[in-house]
PDB file of C-alpha atoms in Angstrom:
ATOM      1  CA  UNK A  30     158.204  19.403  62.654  1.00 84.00           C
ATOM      2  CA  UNK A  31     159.455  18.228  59.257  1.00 90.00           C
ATOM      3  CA  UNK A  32     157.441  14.379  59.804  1.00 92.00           C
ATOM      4  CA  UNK A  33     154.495  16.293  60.552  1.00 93.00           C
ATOM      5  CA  UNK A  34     154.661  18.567  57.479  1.00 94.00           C
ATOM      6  CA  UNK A  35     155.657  14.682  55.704  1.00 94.00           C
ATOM      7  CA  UNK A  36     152.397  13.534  57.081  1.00 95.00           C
ATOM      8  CA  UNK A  37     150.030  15.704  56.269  1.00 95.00           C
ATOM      9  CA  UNK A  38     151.083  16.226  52.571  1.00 95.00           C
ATOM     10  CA  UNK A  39     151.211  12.613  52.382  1.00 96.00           C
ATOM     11  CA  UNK A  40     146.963  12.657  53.917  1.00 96.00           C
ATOM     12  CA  UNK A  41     146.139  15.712  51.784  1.00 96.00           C
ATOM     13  CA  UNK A  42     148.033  13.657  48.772  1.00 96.00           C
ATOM     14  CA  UNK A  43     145.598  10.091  49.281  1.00 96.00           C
ATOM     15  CA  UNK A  44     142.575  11.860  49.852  1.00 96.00           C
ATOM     16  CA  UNK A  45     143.354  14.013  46.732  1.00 96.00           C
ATOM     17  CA  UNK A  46     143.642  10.660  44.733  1.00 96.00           C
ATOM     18  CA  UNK A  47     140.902   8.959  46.456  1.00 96.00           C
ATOM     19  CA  UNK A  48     138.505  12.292  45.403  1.00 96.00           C
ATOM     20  CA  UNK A  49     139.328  12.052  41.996  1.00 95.00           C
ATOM     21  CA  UNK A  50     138.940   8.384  41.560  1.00 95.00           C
ATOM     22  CA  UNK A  51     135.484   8.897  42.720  1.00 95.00           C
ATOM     23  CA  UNK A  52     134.620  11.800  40.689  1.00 95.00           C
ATOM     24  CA  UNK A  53     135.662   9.971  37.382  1.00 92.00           C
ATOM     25  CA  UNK A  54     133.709   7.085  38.811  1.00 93.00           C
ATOM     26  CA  UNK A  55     130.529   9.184  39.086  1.00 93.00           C
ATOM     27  CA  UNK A  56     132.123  10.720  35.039  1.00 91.00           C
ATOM     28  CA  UNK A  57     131.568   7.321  33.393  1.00 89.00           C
ATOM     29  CA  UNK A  58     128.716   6.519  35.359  1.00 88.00           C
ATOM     30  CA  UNK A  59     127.191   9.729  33.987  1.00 87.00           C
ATOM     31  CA  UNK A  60     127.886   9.074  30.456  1.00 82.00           C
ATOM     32  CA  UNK A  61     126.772   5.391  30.636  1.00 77.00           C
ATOM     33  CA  UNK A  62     123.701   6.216  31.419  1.00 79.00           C
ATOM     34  CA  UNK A  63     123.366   9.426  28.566  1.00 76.00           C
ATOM     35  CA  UNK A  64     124.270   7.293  25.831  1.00 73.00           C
ATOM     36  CA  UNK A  65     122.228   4.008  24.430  1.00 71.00           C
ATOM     37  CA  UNK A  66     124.512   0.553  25.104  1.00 66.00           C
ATOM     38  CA  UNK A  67     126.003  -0.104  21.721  1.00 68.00           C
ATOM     39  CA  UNK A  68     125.779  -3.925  22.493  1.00 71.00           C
ATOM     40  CA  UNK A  69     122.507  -4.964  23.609  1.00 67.00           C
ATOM     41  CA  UNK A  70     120.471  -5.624  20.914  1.00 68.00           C
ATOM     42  CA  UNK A  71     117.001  -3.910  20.129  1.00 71.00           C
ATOM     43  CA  UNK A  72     113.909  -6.088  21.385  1.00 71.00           C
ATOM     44  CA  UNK A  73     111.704  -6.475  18.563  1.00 73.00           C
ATOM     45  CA  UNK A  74     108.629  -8.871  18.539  1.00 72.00           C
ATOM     46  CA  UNK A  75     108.728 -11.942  17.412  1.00 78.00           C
ATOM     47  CA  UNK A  76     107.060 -12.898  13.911  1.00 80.00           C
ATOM     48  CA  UNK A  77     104.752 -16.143  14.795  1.00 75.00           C
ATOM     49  CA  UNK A  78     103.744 -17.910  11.620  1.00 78.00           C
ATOM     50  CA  UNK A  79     100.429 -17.883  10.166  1.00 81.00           C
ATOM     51  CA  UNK A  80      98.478 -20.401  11.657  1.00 84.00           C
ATOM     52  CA  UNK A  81      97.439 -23.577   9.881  1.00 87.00           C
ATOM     53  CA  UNK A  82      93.737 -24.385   9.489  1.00 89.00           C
ATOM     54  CA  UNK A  83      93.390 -27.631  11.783  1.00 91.00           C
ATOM     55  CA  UNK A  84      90.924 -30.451  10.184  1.00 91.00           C
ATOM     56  CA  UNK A  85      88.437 -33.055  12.302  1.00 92.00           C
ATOM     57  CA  UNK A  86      89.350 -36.730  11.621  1.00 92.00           C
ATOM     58  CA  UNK A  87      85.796 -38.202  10.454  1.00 91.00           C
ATOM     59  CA  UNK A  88      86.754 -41.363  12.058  1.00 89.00           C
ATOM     60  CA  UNK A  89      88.664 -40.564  15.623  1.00 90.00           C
ATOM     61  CA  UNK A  90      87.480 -36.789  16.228  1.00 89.00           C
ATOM     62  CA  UNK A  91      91.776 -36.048  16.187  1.00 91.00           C
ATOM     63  CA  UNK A  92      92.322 -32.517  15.290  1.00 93.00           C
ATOM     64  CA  UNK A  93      95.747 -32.470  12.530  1.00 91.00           C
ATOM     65  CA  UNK A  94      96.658 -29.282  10.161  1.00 91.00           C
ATOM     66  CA  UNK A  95      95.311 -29.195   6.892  1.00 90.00           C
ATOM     67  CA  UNK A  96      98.158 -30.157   5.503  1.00 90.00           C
ATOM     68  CA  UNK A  97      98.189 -33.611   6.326  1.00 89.00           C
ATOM     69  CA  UNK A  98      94.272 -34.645   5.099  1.00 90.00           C
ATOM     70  CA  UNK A  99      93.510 -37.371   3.512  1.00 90.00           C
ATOM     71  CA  UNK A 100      90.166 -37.183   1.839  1.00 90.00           C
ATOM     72  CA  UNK A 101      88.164 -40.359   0.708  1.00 89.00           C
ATOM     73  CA  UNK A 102      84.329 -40.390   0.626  1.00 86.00           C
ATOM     74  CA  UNK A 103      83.682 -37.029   0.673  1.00 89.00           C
ATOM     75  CA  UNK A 104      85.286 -36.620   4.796  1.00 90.00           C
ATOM     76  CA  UNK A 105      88.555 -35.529   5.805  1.00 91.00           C
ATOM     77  CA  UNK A 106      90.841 -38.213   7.612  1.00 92.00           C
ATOM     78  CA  UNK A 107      94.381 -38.052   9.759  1.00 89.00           C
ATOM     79  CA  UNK A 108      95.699 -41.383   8.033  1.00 89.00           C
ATOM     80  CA  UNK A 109      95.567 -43.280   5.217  1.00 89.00           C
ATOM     81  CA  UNK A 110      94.747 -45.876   7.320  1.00 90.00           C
ATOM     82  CA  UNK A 111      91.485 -44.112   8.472  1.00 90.00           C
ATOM     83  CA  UNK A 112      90.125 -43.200   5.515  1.00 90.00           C
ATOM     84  CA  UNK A 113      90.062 -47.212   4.306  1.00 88.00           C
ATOM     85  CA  UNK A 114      88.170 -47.852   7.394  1.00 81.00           C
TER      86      UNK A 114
END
């Protein structure tokens, strides 16, 4: 009688331990999904640059930003090389 009364407080003793494991499983899980994660960052849009205005080579047809014209003759050029053409 005494390893059956050993037995079953031994069951009653897992499953005990088992049931509480899960419940502080289902706890955190809970509260995880309350409370914003601290680590992942915040998506914000990305800032683009202002576009550059893009010029017509007089002599190819190229497209190039404005920033690299060369002017001669009263046209807008890529090169230096164009614009002596």
């Amino acid at each position: 009688m005494t390893r059956v009364l050993f037995w079953l407080a031994l069951l009653f003793l897992v499953l005990f331990a088992i049931r509480s494991k899960i419940r502080g499983m289902q706890q955190r899980a809970r509260a995880q999904q309350q409370q914003p994660n601290p680590y992942a960052s915040p998506v914000r849009p990305q800032e683009l640059p202002d576009a550059e205005l893009m010029l017509c080579c007089a002599h190819c047809g190229v497209y190039y930003p404005a920033s690299e014209n060369v002017q001669a003759k009263g046209h807008d050029y890529c090169s230096h090389a164009h614009a002596t053409l």
